[in-house]
Tab-separated table of C-alpha atoms in Angstrom:
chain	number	residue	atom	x	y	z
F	30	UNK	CA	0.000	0.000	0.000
F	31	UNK	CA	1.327	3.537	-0.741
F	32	UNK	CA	0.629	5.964	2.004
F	33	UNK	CA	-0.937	9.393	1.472
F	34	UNK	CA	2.430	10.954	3.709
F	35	UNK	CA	4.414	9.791	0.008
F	36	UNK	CA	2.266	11.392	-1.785
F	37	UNK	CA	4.430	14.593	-2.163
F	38	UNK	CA	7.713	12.356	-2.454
F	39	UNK	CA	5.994	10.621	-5.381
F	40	UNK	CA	4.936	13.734	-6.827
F	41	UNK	CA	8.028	15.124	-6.744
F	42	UNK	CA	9.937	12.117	-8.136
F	43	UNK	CA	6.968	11.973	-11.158
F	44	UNK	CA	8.323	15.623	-11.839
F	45	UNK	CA	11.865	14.960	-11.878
F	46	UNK	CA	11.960	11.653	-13.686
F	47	UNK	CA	8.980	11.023	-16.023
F	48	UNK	CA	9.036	12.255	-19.297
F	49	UNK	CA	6.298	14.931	-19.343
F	50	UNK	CA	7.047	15.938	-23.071
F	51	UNK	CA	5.931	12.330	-23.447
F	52	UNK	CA	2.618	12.828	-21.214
F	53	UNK	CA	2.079	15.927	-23.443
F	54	UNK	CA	2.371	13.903	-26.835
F	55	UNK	CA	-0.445	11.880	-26.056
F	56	UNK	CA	-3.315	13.705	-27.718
F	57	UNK	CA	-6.487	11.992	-25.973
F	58	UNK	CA	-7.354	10.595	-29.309
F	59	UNK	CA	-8.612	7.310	-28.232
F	60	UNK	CA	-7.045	5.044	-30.841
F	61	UNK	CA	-5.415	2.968	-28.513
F	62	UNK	CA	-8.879	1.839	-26.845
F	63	UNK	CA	-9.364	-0.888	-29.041
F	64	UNK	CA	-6.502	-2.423	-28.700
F	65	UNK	CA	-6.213	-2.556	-25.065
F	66	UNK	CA	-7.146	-5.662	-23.653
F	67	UNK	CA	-7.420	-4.382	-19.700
F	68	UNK	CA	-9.808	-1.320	-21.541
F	69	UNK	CA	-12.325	-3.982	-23.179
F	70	UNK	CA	-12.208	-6.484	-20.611
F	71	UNK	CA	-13.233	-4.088	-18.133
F	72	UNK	CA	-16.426	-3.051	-20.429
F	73	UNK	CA	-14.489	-0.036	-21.771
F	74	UNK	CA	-13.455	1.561	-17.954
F	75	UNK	CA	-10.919	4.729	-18.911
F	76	UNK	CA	-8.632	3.822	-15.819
F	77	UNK	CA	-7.777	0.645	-17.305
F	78	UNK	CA	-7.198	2.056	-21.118
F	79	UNK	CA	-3.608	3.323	-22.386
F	80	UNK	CA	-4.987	6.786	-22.335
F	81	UNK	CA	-6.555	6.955	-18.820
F	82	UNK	CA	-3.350	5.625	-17.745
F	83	UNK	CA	-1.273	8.468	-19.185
F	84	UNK	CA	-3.534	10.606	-17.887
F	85	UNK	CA	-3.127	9.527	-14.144
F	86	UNK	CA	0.486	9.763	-14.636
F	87	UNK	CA	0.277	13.224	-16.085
F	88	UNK	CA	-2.388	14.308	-13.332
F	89	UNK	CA	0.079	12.765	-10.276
F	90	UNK	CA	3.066	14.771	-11.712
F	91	UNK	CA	0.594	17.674	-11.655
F	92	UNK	CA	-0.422	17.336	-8.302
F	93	UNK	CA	-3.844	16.990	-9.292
F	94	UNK	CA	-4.209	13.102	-7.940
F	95	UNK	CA	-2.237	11.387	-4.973
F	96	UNK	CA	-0.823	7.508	-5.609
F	97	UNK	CA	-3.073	5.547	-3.879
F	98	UNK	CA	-4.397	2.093	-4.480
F	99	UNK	CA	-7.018	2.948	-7.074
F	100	UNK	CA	-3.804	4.181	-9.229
F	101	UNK	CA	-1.320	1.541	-7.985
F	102	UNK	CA	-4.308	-0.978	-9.246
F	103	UNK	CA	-4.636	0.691	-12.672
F	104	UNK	CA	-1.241	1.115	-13.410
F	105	UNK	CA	-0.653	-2.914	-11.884
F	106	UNK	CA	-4.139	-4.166	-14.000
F	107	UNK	CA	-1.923	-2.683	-17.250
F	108	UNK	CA	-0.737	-6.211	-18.967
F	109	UNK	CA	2.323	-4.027	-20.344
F	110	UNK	CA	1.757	-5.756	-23.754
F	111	UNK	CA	2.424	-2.181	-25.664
F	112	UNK	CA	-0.720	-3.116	-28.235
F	113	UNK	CA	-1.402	0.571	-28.071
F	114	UNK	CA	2.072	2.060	-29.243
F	115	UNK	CA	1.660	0.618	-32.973
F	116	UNK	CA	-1.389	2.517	-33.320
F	117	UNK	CA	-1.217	5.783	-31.801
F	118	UNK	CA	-0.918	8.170	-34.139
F	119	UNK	CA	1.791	10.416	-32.156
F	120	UNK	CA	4.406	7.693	-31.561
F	121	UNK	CA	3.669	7.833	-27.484
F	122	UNK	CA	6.490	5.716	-25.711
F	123	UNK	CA	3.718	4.169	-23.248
F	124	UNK	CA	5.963	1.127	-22.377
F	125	UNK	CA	8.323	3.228	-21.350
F	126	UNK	CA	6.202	5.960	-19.560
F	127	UNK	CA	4.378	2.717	-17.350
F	128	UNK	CA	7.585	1.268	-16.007
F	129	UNK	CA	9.141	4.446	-14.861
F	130	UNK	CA	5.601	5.118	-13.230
F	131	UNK	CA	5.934	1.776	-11.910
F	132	UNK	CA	9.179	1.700	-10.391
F	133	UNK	CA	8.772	5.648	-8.723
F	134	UNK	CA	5.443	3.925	-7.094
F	135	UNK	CA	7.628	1.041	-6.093
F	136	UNK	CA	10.064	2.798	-4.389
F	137	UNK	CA	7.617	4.546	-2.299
F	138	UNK	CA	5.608	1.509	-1.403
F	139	UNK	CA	5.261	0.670	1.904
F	140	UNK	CA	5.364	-3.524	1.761
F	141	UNK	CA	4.830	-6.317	4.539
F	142	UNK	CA	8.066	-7.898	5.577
F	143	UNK	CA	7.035	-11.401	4.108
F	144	UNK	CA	6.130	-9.481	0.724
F	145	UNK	CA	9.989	-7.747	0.743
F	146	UNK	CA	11.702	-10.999	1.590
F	147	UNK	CA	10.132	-12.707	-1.298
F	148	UNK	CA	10.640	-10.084	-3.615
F	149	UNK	CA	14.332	-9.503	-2.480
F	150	UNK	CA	14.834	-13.289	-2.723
F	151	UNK	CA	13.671	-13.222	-6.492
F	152	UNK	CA	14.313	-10.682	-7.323
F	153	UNK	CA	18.005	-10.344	-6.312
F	154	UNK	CA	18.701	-13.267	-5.435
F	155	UNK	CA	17.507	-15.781	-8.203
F	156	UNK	CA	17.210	-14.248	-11.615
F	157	UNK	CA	20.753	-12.393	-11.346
F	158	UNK	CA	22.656	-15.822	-10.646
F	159	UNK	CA	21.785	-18.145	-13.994
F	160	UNK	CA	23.679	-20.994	-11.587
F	161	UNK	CA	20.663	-20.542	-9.170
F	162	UNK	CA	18.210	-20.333	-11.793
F	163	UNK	CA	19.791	-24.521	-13.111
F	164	UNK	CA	19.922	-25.147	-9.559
F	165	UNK	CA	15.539	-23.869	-8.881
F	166	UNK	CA	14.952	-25.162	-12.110
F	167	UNK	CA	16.668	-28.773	-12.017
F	168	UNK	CA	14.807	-29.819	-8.277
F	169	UNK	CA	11.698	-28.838	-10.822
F	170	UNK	CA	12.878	-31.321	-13.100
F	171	UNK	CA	13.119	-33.565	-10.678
F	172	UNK	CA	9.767	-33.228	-9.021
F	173	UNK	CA	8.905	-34.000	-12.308
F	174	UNK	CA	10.818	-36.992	-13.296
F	175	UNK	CA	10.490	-38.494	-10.109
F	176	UNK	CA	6.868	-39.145	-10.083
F	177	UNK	CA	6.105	-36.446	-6.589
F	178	UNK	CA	4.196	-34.416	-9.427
F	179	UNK	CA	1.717	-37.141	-9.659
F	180	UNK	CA	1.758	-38.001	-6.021
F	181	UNK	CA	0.903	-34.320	-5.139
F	182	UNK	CA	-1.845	-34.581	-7.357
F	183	UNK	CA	-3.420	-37.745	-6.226
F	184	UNK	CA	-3.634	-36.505	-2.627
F	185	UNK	CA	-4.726	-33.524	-3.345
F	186	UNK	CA	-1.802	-31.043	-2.352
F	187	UNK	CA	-1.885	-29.228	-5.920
F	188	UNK	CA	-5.559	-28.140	-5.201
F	189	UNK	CA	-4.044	-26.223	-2.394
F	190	UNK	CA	-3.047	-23.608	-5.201
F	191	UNK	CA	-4.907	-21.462	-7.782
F	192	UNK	CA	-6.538	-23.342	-10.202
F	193	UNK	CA	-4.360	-21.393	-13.064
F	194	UNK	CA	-0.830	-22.156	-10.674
F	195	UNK	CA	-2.097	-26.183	-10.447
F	196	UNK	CA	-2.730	-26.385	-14.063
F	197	UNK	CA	0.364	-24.767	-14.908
F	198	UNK	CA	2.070	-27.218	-13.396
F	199	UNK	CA	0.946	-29.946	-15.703
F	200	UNK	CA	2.003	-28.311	-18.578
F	201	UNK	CA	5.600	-27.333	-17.444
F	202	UNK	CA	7.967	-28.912	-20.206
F	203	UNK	CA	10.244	-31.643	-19.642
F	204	UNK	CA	13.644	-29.668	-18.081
F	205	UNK	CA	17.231	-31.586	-18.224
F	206	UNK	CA	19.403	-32.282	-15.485
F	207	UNK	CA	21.868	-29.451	-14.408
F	208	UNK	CA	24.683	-31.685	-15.592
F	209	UNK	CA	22.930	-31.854	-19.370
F	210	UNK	CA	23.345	-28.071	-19.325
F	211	UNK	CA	26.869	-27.501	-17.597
F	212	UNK	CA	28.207	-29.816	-20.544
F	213	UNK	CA	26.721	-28.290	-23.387
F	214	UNK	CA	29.538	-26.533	-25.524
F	215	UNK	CA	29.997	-22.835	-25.940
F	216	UNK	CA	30.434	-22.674	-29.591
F	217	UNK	CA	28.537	-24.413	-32.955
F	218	UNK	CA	30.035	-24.167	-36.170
F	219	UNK	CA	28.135	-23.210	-38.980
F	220	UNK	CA	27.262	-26.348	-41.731
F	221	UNK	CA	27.515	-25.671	-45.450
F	222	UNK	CA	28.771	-22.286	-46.453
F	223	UNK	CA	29.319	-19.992	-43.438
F	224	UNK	CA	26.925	-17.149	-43.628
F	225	UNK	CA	27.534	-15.738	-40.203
F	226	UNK	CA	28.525	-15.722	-36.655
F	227	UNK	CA	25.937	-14.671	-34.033
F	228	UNK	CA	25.815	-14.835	-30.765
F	229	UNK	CA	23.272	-16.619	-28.807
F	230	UNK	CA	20.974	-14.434	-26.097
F	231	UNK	CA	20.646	-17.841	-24.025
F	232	UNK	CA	18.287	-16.397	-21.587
F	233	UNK	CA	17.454	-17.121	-18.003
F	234	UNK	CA	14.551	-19.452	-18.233
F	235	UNK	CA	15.297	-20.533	-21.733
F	236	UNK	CA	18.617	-21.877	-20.889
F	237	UNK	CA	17.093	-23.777	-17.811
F	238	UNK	CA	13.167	-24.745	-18.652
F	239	UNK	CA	13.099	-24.474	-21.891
F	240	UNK	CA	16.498	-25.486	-22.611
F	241	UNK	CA	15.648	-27.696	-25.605
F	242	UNK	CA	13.954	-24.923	-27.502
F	243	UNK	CA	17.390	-23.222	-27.275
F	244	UNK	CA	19.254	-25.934	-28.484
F	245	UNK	CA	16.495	-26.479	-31.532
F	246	UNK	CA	17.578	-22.707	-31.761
F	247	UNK	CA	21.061	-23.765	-32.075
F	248	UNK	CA	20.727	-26.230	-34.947
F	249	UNK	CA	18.768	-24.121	-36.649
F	250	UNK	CA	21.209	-21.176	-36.960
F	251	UNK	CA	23.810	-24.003	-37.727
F	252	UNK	CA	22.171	-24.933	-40.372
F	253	UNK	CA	21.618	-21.791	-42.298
F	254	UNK	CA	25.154	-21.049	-42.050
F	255	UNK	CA	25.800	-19.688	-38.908
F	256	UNK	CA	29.115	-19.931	-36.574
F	257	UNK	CA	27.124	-19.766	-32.964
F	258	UNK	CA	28.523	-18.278	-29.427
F	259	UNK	CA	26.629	-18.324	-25.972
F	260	UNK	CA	29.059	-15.921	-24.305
F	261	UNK	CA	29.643	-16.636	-20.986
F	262	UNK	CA	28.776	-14.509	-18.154
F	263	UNK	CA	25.341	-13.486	-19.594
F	264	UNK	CA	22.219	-13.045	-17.387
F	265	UNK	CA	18.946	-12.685	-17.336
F	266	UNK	CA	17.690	-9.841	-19.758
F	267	UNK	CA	16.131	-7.827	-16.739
F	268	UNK	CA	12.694	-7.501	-18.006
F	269	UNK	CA	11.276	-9.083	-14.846
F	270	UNK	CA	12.732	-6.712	-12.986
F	271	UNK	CA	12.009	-3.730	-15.148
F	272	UNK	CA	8.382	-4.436	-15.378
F	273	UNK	CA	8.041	-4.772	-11.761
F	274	UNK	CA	9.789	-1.636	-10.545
F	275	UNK	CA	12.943	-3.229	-10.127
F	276	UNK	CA	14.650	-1.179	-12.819
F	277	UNK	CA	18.045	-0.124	-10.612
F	278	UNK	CA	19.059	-3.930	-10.751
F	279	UNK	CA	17.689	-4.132	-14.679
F	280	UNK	CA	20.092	-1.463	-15.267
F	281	UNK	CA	22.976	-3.243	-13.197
F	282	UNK	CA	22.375	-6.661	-15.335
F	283	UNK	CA	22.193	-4.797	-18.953
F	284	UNK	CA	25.536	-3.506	-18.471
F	285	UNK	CA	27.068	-6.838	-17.437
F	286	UNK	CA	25.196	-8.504	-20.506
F	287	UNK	CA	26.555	-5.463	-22.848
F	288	UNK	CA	29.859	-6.334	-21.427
F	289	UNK	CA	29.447	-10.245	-22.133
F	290	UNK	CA	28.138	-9.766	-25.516
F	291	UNK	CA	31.178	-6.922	-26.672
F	292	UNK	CA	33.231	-9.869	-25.630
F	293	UNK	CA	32.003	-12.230	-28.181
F	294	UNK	CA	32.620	-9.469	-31.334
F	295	UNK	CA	29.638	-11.410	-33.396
F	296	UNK	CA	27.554	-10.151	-36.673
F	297	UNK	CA	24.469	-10.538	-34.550
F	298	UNK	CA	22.882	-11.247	-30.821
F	299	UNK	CA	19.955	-13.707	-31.074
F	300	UNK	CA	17.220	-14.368	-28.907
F	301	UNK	CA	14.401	-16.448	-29.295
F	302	UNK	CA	12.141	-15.448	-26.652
F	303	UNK	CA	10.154	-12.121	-27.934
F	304	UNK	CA	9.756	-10.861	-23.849
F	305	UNK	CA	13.736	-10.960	-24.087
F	306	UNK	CA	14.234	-9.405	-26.877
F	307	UNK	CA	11.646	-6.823	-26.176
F	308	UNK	CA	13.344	-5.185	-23.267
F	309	UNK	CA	17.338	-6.381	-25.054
F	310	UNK	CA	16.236	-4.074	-27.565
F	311	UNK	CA	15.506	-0.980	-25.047
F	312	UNK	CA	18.940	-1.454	-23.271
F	313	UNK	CA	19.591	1.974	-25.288
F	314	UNK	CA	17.039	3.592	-23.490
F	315	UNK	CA	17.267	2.489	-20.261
F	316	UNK	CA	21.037	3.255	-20.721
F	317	UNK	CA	20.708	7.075	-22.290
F	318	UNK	CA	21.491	9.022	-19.522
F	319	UNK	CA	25.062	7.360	-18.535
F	320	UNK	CA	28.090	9.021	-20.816
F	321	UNK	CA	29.940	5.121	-20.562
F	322	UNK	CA	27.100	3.040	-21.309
F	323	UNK	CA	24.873	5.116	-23.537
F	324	UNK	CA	27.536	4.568	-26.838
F	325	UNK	CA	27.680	0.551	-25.776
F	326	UNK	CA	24.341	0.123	-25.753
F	327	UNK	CA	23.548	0.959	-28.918
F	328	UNK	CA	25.979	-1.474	-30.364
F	329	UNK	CA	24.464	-3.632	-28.665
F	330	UNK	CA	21.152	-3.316	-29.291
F	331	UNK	CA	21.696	-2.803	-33.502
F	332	UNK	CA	22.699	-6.072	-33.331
F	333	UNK	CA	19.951	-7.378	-31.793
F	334	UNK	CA	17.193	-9.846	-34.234
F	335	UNK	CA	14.667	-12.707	-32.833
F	336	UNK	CA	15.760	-16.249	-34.645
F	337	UNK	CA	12.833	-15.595	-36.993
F	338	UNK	CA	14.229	-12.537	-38.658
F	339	UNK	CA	17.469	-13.894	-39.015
F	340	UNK	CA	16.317	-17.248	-40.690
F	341	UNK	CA	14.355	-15.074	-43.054
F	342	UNK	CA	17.764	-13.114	-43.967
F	343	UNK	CA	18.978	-15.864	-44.751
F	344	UNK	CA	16.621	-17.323	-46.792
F	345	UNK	CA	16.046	-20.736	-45.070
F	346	UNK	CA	13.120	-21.512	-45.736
F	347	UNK	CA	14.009	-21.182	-49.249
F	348	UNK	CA	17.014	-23.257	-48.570
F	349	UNK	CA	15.835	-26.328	-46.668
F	350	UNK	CA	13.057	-28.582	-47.060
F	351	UNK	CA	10.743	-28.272	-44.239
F	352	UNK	CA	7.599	-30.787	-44.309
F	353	UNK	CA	5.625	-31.278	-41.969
F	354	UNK	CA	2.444	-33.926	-41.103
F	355	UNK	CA	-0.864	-32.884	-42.461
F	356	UNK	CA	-2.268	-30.143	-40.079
F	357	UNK	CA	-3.492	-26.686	-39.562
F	358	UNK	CA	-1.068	-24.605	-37.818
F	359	UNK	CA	-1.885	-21.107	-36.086
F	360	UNK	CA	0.338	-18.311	-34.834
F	361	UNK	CA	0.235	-16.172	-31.674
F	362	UNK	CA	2.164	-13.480	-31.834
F	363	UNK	CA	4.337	-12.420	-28.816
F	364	UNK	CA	2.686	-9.031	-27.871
F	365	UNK	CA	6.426	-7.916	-27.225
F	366	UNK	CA	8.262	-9.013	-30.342
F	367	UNK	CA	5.416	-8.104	-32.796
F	368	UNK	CA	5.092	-4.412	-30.758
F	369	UNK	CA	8.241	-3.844	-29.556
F	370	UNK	CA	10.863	-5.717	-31.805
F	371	UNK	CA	8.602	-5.412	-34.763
F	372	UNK	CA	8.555	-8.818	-35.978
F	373	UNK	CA	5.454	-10.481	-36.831
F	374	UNK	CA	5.749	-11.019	-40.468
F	375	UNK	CA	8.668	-13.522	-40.273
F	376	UNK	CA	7.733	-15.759	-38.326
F	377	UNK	CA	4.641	-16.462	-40.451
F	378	UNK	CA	6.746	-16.616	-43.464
F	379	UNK	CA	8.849	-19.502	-42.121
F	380	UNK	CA	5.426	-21.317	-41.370
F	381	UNK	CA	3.962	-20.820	-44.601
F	382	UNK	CA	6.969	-22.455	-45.856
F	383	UNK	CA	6.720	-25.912	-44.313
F	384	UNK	CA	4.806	-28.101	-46.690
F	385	UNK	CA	2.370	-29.762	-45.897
F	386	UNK	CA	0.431	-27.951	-43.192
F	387	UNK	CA	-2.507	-25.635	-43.738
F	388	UNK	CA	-1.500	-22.018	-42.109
F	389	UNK	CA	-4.578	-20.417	-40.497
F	390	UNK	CA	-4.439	-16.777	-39.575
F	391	UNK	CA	-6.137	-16.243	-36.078
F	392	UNK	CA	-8.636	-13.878	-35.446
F	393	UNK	CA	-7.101	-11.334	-32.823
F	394	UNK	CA	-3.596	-13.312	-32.767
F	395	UNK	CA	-1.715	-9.962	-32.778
F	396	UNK	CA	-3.877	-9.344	-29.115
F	397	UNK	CA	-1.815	-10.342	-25.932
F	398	UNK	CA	-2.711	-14.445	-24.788
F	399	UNK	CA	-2.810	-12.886	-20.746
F	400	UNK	CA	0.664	-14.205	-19.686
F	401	UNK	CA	2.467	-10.770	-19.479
F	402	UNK	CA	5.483	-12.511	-17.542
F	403	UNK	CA	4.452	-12.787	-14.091
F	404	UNK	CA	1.544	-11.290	-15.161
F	405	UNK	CA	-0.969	-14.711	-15.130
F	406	UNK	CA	0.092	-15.428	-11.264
F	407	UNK	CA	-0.526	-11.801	-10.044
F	408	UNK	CA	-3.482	-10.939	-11.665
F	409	UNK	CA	-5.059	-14.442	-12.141
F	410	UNK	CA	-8.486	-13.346	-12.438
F	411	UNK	CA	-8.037	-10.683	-15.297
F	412	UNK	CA	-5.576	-12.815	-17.343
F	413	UNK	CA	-7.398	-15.910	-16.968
F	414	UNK	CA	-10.672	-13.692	-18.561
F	415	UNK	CA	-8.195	-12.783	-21.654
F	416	UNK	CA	-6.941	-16.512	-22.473
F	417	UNK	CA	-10.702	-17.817	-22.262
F	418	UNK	CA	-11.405	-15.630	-25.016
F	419	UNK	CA	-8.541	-15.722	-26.744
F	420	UNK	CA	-8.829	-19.771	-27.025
F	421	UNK	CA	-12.723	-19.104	-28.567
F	422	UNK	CA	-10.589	-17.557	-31.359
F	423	UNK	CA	-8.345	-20.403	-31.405
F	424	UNK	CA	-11.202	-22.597	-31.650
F	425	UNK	CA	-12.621	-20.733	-34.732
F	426	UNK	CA	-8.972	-21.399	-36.792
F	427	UNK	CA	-9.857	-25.526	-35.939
F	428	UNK	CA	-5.830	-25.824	-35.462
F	429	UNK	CA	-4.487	-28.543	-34.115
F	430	UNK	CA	-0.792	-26.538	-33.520
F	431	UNK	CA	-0.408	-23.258	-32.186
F	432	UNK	CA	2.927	-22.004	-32.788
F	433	UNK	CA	4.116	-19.468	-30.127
F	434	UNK	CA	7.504	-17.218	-29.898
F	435	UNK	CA	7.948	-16.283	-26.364
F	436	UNK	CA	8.292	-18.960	-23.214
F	437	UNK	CA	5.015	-17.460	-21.109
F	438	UNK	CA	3.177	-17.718	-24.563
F	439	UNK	CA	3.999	-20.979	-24.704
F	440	UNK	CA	2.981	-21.676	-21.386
F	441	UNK	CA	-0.045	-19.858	-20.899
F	442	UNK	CA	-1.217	-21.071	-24.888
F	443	UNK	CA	-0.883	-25.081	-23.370
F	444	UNK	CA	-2.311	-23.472	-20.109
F	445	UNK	CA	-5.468	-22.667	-22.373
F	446	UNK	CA	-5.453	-26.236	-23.712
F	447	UNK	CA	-5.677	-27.485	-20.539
F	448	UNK	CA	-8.515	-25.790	-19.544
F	449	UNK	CA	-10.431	-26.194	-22.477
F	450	UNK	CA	-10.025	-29.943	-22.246
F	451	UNK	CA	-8.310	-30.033	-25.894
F	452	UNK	CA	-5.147	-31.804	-24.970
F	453	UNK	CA	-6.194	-34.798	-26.643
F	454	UNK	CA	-6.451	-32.739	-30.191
F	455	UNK	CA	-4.214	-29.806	-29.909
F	456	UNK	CA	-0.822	-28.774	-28.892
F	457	UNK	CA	1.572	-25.530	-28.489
F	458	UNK	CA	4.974	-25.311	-29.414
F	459	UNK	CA	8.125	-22.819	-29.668
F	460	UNK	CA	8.353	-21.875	-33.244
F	461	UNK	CA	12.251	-22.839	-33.499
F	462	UNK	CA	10.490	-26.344	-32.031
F	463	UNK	CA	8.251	-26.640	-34.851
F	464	UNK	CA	10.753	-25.832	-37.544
F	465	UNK	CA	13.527	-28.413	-36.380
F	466	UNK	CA	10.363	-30.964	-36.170
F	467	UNK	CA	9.627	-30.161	-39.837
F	468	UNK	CA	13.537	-30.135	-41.209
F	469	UNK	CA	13.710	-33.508	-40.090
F	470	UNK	CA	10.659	-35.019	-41.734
């Protein structure tokens, strides 16, 4: 809760470190409103739209309003998914006005000792350390391979949870054992002619959870002719913490990750997870005001492309036979790599070119699935609303595959299976999954 004795301490850092030229540039216009998904699940509630959100923010650095719970809960409601930038017609940087608001609001937030030990422990001290991330993640595997997942269920200690937490766990993927990824080398070379070298954005979660869609990732960029690096000394991207109002330690881990990356002296930095790549990509910005880092990070980030652009470049799909069983196949974009990174066309080139498959575009598939990160655990009810709709949609495509770009896609698109009952017919899988599965048909 943020107490009304902040209020003037909020106000003043709203004045001092928000962008109000920004505020200013939104013109009221409204276009965002359909694409919000907060603004139309609410039955069209201003708060909860793009536009009543700048507005708050404007109004608090005005004095006008104080920071209290109704704000913190329609600034915390916001799913972040940036649907509205694309289509406002004055260019407003919302992403980046709603995590400054967020982290000024978190700084000033007065929070239960229970609530700052948790956040301190996940914060800072899992998602900085990738050798606590294999460590969290591999007694996961474990649970898993060991048969307790299916104990827990049978007695009934999984109900104990939310039904979105207890479903999630039965679609976690299969994860390796920690020794499975401490042996895995640090450099591919390239097959056939060598095209490039690039330099793998291994991620925190993908290189633990989904570490098999990052070696599928691997192969593929062999394949079309690519030398490939995982640099060592890489962490987590930061996005986590910069959507949560952690943005001082985002800040700390760009820089380390700009440092890791000069290191490797590559053509480009991959990632395959459009969250990632999303806030990799805004390492410039985060980064402007610091005379060391501001030069660094732009390197950095013009090298930046998600595994589907780069394929594209280099024309593998023209290049490689990719077949595939007889099936209709749908795409849902990654709110973050289709608004952010601005890829949305490539990946559905690469499906259209597996043979065999019938591609089905998806009503509303550029409209954000409700996973948002952490987004589906902390706001259960309202993202839980968005994925029931958004798997009528799926329904109306009849697919069988739903192809996905981003790990919480992936997660929260089986996550909609689940509760739809429509495991027995239909699956969801990493794009760089799918395209390995068809290259060796």
């Amino acid at each position: 809760m943020i107490t009304t004795t902040k209020s003037k301490e909020i106000q003043q850092q709203f004045q001092e470190r928000m962008d109000y030229n920004e505020l200013l540039n939104c013109m009221r216009c409204g276009f965002c409103l359909p694409s919000c998904p907060t603004y139309i699940e609410t039955g069209g509630q201003e708060k909860y739209s793009p536009r009543g959100r700048i507005a708050i923010m404007k109004a608090i650095t005005d004095g006008i309003l104080d920071a209290d719970e109704e704000v913190e809960h329609s600034l915390d409601l916001c799913l972040g998914c940036r649907a509205c930038e694309p289509v406002c017609p004055s260019g407003v940087k919302y992403g980046q006005l709603l995590e400054e608001a967020r982290d000024i609001l978190q700084e000033h937030k007065k929070q239960s000792l229970p609530v700052q030990a948790l956040r301190k422990s996940v914060f800072h001290g899992l998602f900085p350390h990738q050798n606590r991330m294999e460590t969290v993640t591999g007694l996961i595997g474990l649970y898993r391979r060991s048969g307790l997942s299916k104990i827990a269920r049978k007695i009934g200690f999984i109900d104990l949870f939310p039904e979105s937490m207890a479903t999630m766990e039965k679609v976690l993927p299969e994860i390796p054992t920690r020794k499975e990824i401490k042996q895995r080398p640090r450099f591919f070379e390239h097959e056939g002619e060598k095209k490039a070298t690039v330099a793998l954005f291994a991620g925190c979660l993908m290189d633990t959870m989904f570490f098999k869609t990052n070696q599928a990732t691997i192969t593929l960029l062999q394949k079309a002719g690519c030398d490939v690096v995982i640099p060592e000394n890489q962490l987590c991207c930061g996005a986590l913490h910069g959507h949560s109002g952690e943005m001082k330690k985002a800040i700390e881990m760009a820089k380390q990750n700009i440092e890791a990356f000069e290191q490797a002296n590559a053509d480009y930095i991959i990632t395959n997870a459009g969250g990632c790549g999303a806030f990799l990509i805004e390492y410039h910005h985060i980064l402007k005001d610091d005379p060391v880092w501001a030069e660094r990070a732009q390197s950095f980030v013009s090298k930046l492309k998600d595994i589907s652009a780069i394929l594209v470049d280099l024309h593998f799909h023209e290049t490689h036979i990719l077949r595939l069983p007889e099936q209709t196949i749908t795409y849902q974009d990654s709110c973050h790599l289709r608004n952010v990174m601005h890829t949305f066309k490539e990946p559905r080139i690469l499906l259209q070119g597996i043979k065999g498959i019938h591609f089905k575009e998806m009503e509303g598939a550029d409209t954000c699935c409700g996973s948002a990160g952490v987004y589906n655990i902390v706001e259960s009810k309202m993202a839980m609303q968005i994925l029931d709709h958004k798997m009528e949609k799926v329904k109306d495509t009849n697919a069988t595959t739903i192809v996905t770009a981003n790990p919480g896609c992936l997660l929260e698109m089986k996550l909609g299976i689940e509760r739809n009952n429509q495991s027995n017919r239909m699956r969801a899988v990493h794009i760089a999954d799918l395209l390995l599965e068809a290259l060796a048909n």
